[in-house]
Coordinates of C-alpha atoms in Angstrom, one line a residue:
M1 CA 313.3 105.8 107.7
S2 CA 317.0 104.5 108.0
F3 CA 318.0 101.9 110.5
T4 CA 319.7 104.8 112.8
N5 CA 316.2 106.4 113.2
E6 CA 314.8 103.3 114.3
T7 CA 314.6 104.7 117.9
A8 CA 312.8 107.7 116.8
L9 CA 310.3 105.4 115.2
I10 CA 309.8 103.5 118.3
D11 CA 309.3 106.8 120.1
A12 CA 306.9 108.2 118.0
A13 CA 304.6 105.1 118.2
G14 CA 305.0 105.4 121.8
V15 CA 303.7 108.9 121.9
L16 CA 300.8 108.1 119.7
A17 CA 299.8 105.2 121.7
R18 CA 299.9 106.8 125.0
R19 CA 298.3 110.3 124.1
V20 CA 295.6 109.3 121.8
G21 CA 295.5 105.4 121.9
L22 CA 296.8 104.8 118.6
R23 CA 297.9 101.4 118.0
L24 CA 299.8 100.5 114.7
D25 CA 300.6 97.1 113.8
P26 CA 303.9 96.0 112.6
S27 CA 302.5 96.2 108.8
D28 CA 302.0 100.0 109.5
R29 CA 305.6 100.9 110.6
G30 CA 306.6 102.2 107.1
R31 CA 303.6 104.4 106.8
L32 CA 304.4 105.8 110.3
A33 CA 308.0 106.3 109.1
S34 CA 307.3 108.1 106.2
C35 CA 305.1 110.5 107.9
V36 CA 307.3 111.3 110.6
V37 CA 310.0 111.7 108.0
A38 CA 307.7 114.1 106.0
E39 CA 306.5 116.2 109.2
A40 CA 310.2 116.4 110.4
A41 CA 311.0 117.8 107.1
A42 CA 308.2 120.2 107.1
H43 CA 309.1 121.7 110.4
G44 CA 312.8 121.8 109.4
M45 CA 314.2 119.2 111.9
T46 CA 315.7 116.0 112.1
T47 CA 313.6 112.9 112.7
H48 CA 315.0 112.8 116.6
Q49 CA 314.2 116.4 117.0
Y50 CA 310.6 116.4 115.9
V51 CA 309.9 113.4 117.7
A52 CA 311.6 114.7 121.0
R53 CA 308.8 117.5 120.8
L54 CA 305.8 115.5 120.2
D55 CA 304.9 115.1 123.9
E56 CA 305.3 118.9 124.5
D57 CA 304.2 120.6 121.2
P58 CA 300.5 120.0 120.7
E59 CA 300.8 121.4 117.1
A60 CA 303.6 119.0 116.1
L61 CA 301.5 116.0 117.6
Q62 CA 298.6 117.1 115.7
D63 CA 300.4 117.7 112.2
L64 CA 301.4 114.0 112.7
L65 CA 298.0 112.8 113.8
N66 CA 296.4 114.3 110.5
R67 CA 298.9 112.7 108.5
V68 CA 299.1 109.2 110.1
T69 CA 295.4 108.6 110.7
V70 CA 293.4 106.9 108.1
Q71 CA 290.3 108.7 106.7
E72 CA 288.5 106.3 104.7
S73 CA 284.8 107.0 104.4
A74 CA 282.2 106.6 102.3
F75 CA 278.4 107.9 102.1
F76 CA 276.2 105.2 103.4
R77 CA 279.0 102.6 103.5
D78 CA 277.4 99.5 105.0
P79 CA 274.1 100.1 103.7
A80 CA 272.2 97.5 106.0
Q81 CA 273.3 99.4 109.1
F82 CA 271.6 102.5 107.9
D83 CA 268.6 100.4 107.1
A84 CA 268.5 99.1 110.3
L85 CA 268.8 102.6 111.8
A86 CA 266.1 104.2 109.9
K87 CA 263.6 101.0 110.2
H88 CA 264.2 99.6 113.6
V89 CA 266.4 102.1 115.7
L90 CA 265.0 105.6 115.1
P91 CA 261.2 104.7 115.4
G92 CA 261.8 103.7 118.9
L93 CA 263.4 106.8 120.2
A94 CA 262.3 109.8 122.1
H95 CA 262.4 113.3 120.6
P96 CA 264.5 115.2 120.4
V97 CA 267.4 112.7 118.8
T98 CA 271.0 113.0 119.1
I99 CA 273.4 110.7 117.3
W100 CA 277.2 110.8 117.6
S101 CA 279.5 109.9 114.6
A102 CA 282.7 109.1 116.4
G103 CA 285.4 109.0 114.3
C104 CA 283.8 110.7 111.6
A105 CA 286.8 111.1 109.2
N106 CA 285.8 113.5 106.3
G107 CA 282.0 113.7 107.2
Q108 CA 280.2 111.3 104.9
E109 CA 279.2 109.1 107.7
A110 CA 277.8 111.9 109.7
Y111 CA 276.0 113.7 106.7
S112 CA 274.5 110.1 105.7
V113 CA 272.9 110.0 109.1
A114 CA 271.5 113.7 108.9
M115 CA 270.0 112.6 105.4
V116 CA 268.3 109.8 106.9
L117 CA 267.0 111.8 109.9
E118 CA 265.8 114.7 107.4
E119 CA 263.7 112.1 105.5
L120 CA 262.2 110.7 108.3
G121 CA 261.1 114.0 109.5
Y122 CA 263.2 114.6 112.5
T123 CA 263.3 118.2 112.5
D124 CA 264.6 118.5 116.1
A125 CA 267.4 115.9 115.9
R126 CA 271.1 116.8 115.7
V127 CA 274.4 114.7 114.6
I128 CA 277.7 115.2 116.6
A129 CA 280.6 114.6 114.3
T130 CA 284.0 114.2 115.9
D131 CA 287.5 113.2 114.9
I132 CA 291.2 113.4 116.1
S133 CA 292.3 114.8 112.5
T134 CA 291.7 118.5 112.4
R135 CA 292.4 118.2 108.7
A136 CA 289.4 115.7 108.5
L137 CA 287.3 117.9 110.6
D138 CA 287.9 121.1 108.1
R139 CA 286.6 118.8 105.3
A140 CA 283.8 117.6 107.2
R141 CA 282.5 121.1 107.9
S142 CA 283.1 122.3 104.4
G143 CA 280.7 119.6 103.3
C144 CA 282.5 119.3 100.0
Y145 CA 282.9 116.1 98.1
T146 CA 284.2 114.8 94.8
A147 CA 281.8 113.3 92.0
A148 CA 283.6 110.2 93.1
E149 CA 283.0 110.4 96.7
V150 CA 279.2 110.7 96.3
K151 CA 278.8 107.8 94.0
G152 CA 277.0 106.1 97.2
V153 CA 274.3 108.6 97.5
S154 CA 271.3 107.9 95.4
D155 CA 270.1 110.3 92.5
A156 CA 267.1 111.5 94.7
R157 CA 269.3 112.0 97.6
R158 CA 272.0 114.0 95.6
E159 CA 269.5 116.1 94.2
R160 CA 267.9 116.9 97.2
S161 CA 270.9 117.2 99.7
F162 CA 273.6 118.5 97.5
V163 CA 274.5 121.4 95.2
S164 CA 277.0 121.2 92.3
V165 CA 280.2 123.2 92.9
D166 CA 283.4 123.2 91.0
G167 CA 283.0 119.9 89.2
G168 CA 282.1 118.4 92.8
Y169 CA 279.1 118.5 95.2
E170 CA 278.4 120.5 98.4
V171 CA 276.2 119.5 101.1
V172 CA 273.1 122.0 101.4
P173 CA 273.3 124.6 104.2
A174 CA 270.2 123.1 106.0
L175 CA 271.6 119.6 106.2
R176 CA 275.2 121.1 107.4
A177 CA 273.3 123.0 110.1
R178 CA 272.2 119.5 111.5
V179 CA 275.9 118.4 111.9
D180 CA 278.1 119.5 114.9
V181 CA 281.5 119.2 114.1
A182 CA 284.1 119.0 116.8
H183 CA 287.6 117.7 117.7
H184 CA 287.6 114.7 120.0
N185 CA 290.0 112.3 121.4
L186 CA 288.3 109.1 122.1
A187 CA 291.2 107.9 124.1
V188 CA 290.9 110.3 127.0
D189 CA 287.9 113.0 126.4
P190 CA 284.4 112.0 127.7
P191 CA 281.6 111.7 125.0
P192 CA 280.5 115.0 123.9
F193 CA 276.8 115.0 125.0
A194 CA 275.3 115.0 128.4
V195 CA 274.7 111.8 130.2
G196 CA 271.7 110.1 128.8
E197 CA 271.3 112.6 126.0
C198 CA 272.6 110.6 123.0
P199 CA 271.0 107.0 122.4
V200 CA 272.9 106.1 119.2
V201 CA 276.6 106.0 118.6
L202 CA 278.3 105.2 115.4
C203 CA 282.0 104.4 115.9
R204 CA 282.8 102.0 112.8
N205 CA 286.3 101.1 111.9
V206 CA 287.8 103.0 114.6
L207 CA 288.5 100.7 117.5
I208 CA 290.3 98.5 115.2
Y209 CA 293.3 101.1 115.8
F210 CA 293.2 100.9 119.5
S211 CA 294.9 98.6 121.8
R212 CA 292.3 96.2 123.9
H213 CA 293.0 98.2 127.0
E214 CA 292.1 101.6 125.2
V215 CA 289.0 99.8 123.8
E216 CA 287.7 98.6 127.0
A217 CA 288.3 102.0 128.5
F218 CA 286.3 103.8 125.9
L219 CA 283.5 101.3 125.9
D220 CA 283.3 101.8 129.7
R221 CA 283.0 105.6 129.4
L222 CA 280.7 105.1 126.7
A223 CA 278.4 102.8 128.4
D224 CA 278.1 105.3 131.5
W225 CA 277.0 108.1 129.3
L226 CA 274.5 106.2 126.9
P227 CA 271.0 105.8 128.0
P228 CA 269.7 102.3 128.9
D229 CA 269.4 100.3 125.8
G230 CA 271.5 102.9 124.0
W231 CA 272.8 101.6 120.6
L232 CA 276.2 101.4 119.1
F233 CA 277.2 100.7 115.6
L234 CA 280.5 99.2 114.7
G235 CA 282.3 98.3 111.6
Y236 CA 282.1 94.9 110.4
S237 CA 285.8 94.1 111.1
E238 CA 285.0 94.9 114.9
S239 CA 284.0 92.9 117.6
L240 CA 283.3 93.3 121.3
W241 CA 283.2 89.5 122.4
Q242 CA 285.2 88.9 125.4
V243 CA 286.3 92.6 125.6
T244 CA 283.2 94.0 127.4
E245 CA 279.9 92.7 129.2
R246 CA 278.5 96.0 128.9
F247 CA 277.2 95.7 125.2
Q248 CA 275.2 92.9 123.5
L249 CA 275.4 92.2 119.7
I250 CA 271.8 91.5 118.4
R251 CA 270.1 91.3 114.9
V252 CA 268.6 94.3 113.8
G253 CA 266.9 94.1 110.4
D254 CA 269.8 92.7 108.1
A255 CA 272.5 94.1 110.3
F256 CA 273.9 93.2 113.7
V257 CA 274.2 96.0 116.0
Y258 CA 275.5 96.5 119.9
Q259 CA 273.1 97.7 122.4
R260 CA 274.1 98.8 126.1
R261 CA 273.0 96.2 128.7
N262 CA 270.1 97.6 130.9
K263 CA 271.7 96.7 134.2
P264 CA 272.7 99.1 136.8
S265 CA 276.3 100.4 136.4
S266 CA 278.4 103.1 138.2
K267 CA 277.9 106.5 137.8
P268 CA 279.9 108.6 135.1
R269 CA 283.3 109.4 136.1
A270 CA 284.1 113.1 136.4
S271 CA 287.9 112.6 135.7
T272 CA 289.2 111.1 132.3
K273 CA 292.6 109.8 133.8
R274 CA 293.8 106.6 132.6
T275 CA 295.5 103.7 134.5
A276 CA 298.5 102.1 132.8
A277 CA 297.7 99.6 130.0
P278 CA 298.4 95.8 131.0
P279 CA 301.0 94.0 129.0
R280 CA 299.6 92.7 125.7
H281 CA 300.5 91.5 122.4
P282 CA 301.1 94.3 119.7
D283 CA 299.6 92.2 116.9
R284 CA 296.1 91.4 118.7
R285 CA 293.4 93.2 116.8
P286 CA 289.5 92.8 116.5
T287 CA 288.1 91.0 113.6
Q288 CA 284.7 90.2 111.9
P289 CA 281.8 89.3 114.3
G290 CA 280.9 86.0 115.2
R291 CA 278.0 85.0 117.2
D292 CA 277.9 83.0 120.3
A293 CA 274.7 80.7 121.2
S294 CA 273.6 82.6 124.1
R295 CA 274.7 86.1 122.8
V296 CA 275.6 87.3 119.7
A297 CA 279.2 88.0 119.9
A298 CA 283.0 87.2 118.7
R299 CA 286.4 87.4 120.1
P300 CA 289.3 89.4 118.5
I301 CA 291.4 87.0 116.2
P302 CA 295.2 88.2 115.8
A303 CA 296.8 89.0 112.9
P304 CA 298.6 86.0 111.0
V305 CA 302.1 85.4 112.3
A306 CA 305.4 83.8 110.9
S307 CA 304.3 80.5 111.5
L308 CA 302.1 80.2 108.5
P309 CA 303.7 80.1 104.7
V310 CA 304.7 83.5 103.8
D311 CA 302.4 83.6 100.7
V312 CA 299.5 82.9 103.0
V313 CA 300.5 85.6 105.5
E314 CA 300.6 88.3 102.7
L315 CA 297.4 87.2 101.2
L316 CA 295.7 87.3 104.4
A317 CA 297.1 90.7 105.1
V318 CA 296.0 92.0 101.7
G319 CA 292.7 90.3 102.3
E320 CA 292.0 91.7 105.6
A321 CA 293.0 95.2 104.3
A322 CA 290.5 94.9 101.7
A323 CA 287.8 93.6 104.2
Q324 CA 288.2 96.6 106.1
A325 CA 287.9 98.8 103.3
G326 CA 284.7 97.2 102.3
D327 CA 285.8 95.7 99.2
H328 CA 284.5 92.3 99.5
A329 CA 285.6 90.9 96.1
T330 CA 289.1 91.3 96.7
A331 CA 288.9 90.1 100.3
I332 CA 287.0 86.8 99.4
A333 CA 289.6 86.4 96.3
S334 CA 292.3 86.7 98.6
F335 CA 291.2 84.3 101.4
R336 CA 290.1 82.0 99.1
K337 CA 293.7 81.6 97.6
C338 CA 294.7 81.6 101.0
A339 CA 292.4 78.2 101.6
Y340 CA 293.8 76.9 98.6
L341 CA 297.4 77.4 99.5
D342 CA 297.0 75.9 102.9
S343 CA 294.0 73.9 102.9
G344 CA 294.5 72.2 106.3
Q345 CA 295.0 75.6 107.9
P346 CA 291.6 76.6 109.7
L347 CA 292.4 80.3 109.9
A348 CA 292.7 80.5 106.4
H349 CA 289.0 79.0 105.8
F350 CA 288.0 81.2 108.8
Y351 CA 288.8 84.7 107.2
L352 CA 287.1 83.5 103.9
A353 CA 283.9 82.7 105.8
L354 CA 284.1 86.1 107.5
A355 CA 284.5 87.9 104.1
L356 CA 281.7 85.8 102.6
E357 CA 279.3 86.4 105.7
A358 CA 280.1 90.2 105.1
S359 CA 279.3 90.1 101.4
G360 CA 275.9 88.4 102.2
D361 CA 276.6 85.1 100.9
A362 CA 275.4 83.0 103.8
T363 CA 275.6 79.7 102.1
A364 CA 279.0 80.0 101.0
A365 CA 280.0 81.4 104.2
R366 CA 278.6 78.4 106.0
R367 CA 280.5 76.1 103.8
A368 CA 283.7 78.0 104.8
Y369 CA 283.1 78.1 108.5
A370 CA 282.3 74.2 108.3
A371 CA 285.6 73.9 106.4
A372 CA 287.4 75.6 108.9
R373 CA 285.9 73.7 111.8
A374 CA 286.9 70.3 109.9
A375 CA 290.8 71.5 109.3
L376 CA 290.4 72.5 113.1
D377 CA 289.4 68.9 113.9
A378 CA 292.3 67.5 111.8
C379 CA 295.1 69.9 113.3
E380 CA 297.0 69.2 116.2
T381 CA 296.6 72.0 118.8
A382 CA 299.9 73.1 119.3
A383 CA 299.8 73.8 115.3
V384 CA 296.9 75.7 115.4
E385 CA 297.6 77.9 118.6
A386 CA 301.0 78.8 117.2
T387 CA 299.0 80.8 114.5
L388 CA 296.8 82.3 117.0
E389 CA 299.3 83.9 119.5
G390 CA 298.3 82.8 122.8
Y391 CA 294.4 82.5 122.0
R392 CA 293.4 78.6 122.4
A393 CA 292.0 76.4 119.9
D394 CA 289.1 75.6 121.9
E395 CA 287.9 79.1 121.7
L396 CA 288.1 79.2 118.1
A397 CA 286.3 75.9 118.2
R398 CA 283.3 77.5 120.1
L399 CA 283.3 80.5 117.9
L400 CA 283.1 78.3 114.6
D401 CA 280.4 76.3 116.3
A402 CA 278.3 79.3 117.0
K403 CA 278.8 80.6 113.5
L404 CA 277.6 77.3 112.1
E405 CA 274.3 77.7 114.1
L406 CA 273.3 81.0 113.2
V407 CA 274.8 81.4 109.6
R408 CA 272.1 79.7 107.5

């Protein structure tokens, strides 16, 4: 998008934030610009004309959402979480069981859950699969996937749950019947189930695209709707530390899962009207979970900023993108280069430690956390806080100390 259309770009980003809570980082501006240009052309309009219609034309807004939202998903992504669900969470739930796959993308997560339920003999269970993208929902309803997309499915599951079609695979009708697919806006809509009806919610790698205010509002609504001790599965790149007190992070098998705190709360609100978001820095986003000594949790760490060397900033961005995509090897390699280029920078060692922990290498992760703590001690507070954009060095220190206590 040309410089003359910068205003249109800003306006489009504002509509997405206001209507669906979508917060795009500065690194996403190029993608948003290309999406706006493409949709304007598809509608036979200039970019300014198209953006001016977004607030009043639901179809135009939906077309942009279908193009700009990220539909990255995979079958049985993060196997430790599915193992925790099957072995530790589901056996303790009363029948019938309802599970919500929020932000289901193309449906792989929802069908993975359905396979687990079938394998455990939960004949009366159902999965609610929702997303903001109607294009993604169409794929989820079809249950059709390429051979590459089913690589995460074991041979036994593939034989039991899919049939071969046109060089790919289709989920068998009986399994598709377990999954209810529906359009849903996490920013404004109430959860798609009756209060207390759904004890497990998977909302993985979705909240990273929301502002902190939208995350808080969503979690507050969700906590009101979940039954006592209801479960919330988030992605490895997401954290609720100092975001809400209504969920606590606990270890379940080899995974960490959030659970609603079992204490009195307000009744579910009938209205979904939102208050205006408080001022916030646009670059703050959640990162990898850390564990506090009293409750397992972590504070969002902001994106790297210009006060870091350019090479380090670029490598951190590459590493973070890889980590969010589940590519641990690329993330570790990128963050390791960061730590080498700027060995005195705590943030570089911290990101490396997060990636190592996510990959399952606890020993190496602990070494990296220790290196981050040592670098933090050696740095001037002002220099460190310049890279944290308003977060305090002592907060990072507490997080690192908690990590060193828990990562063994």
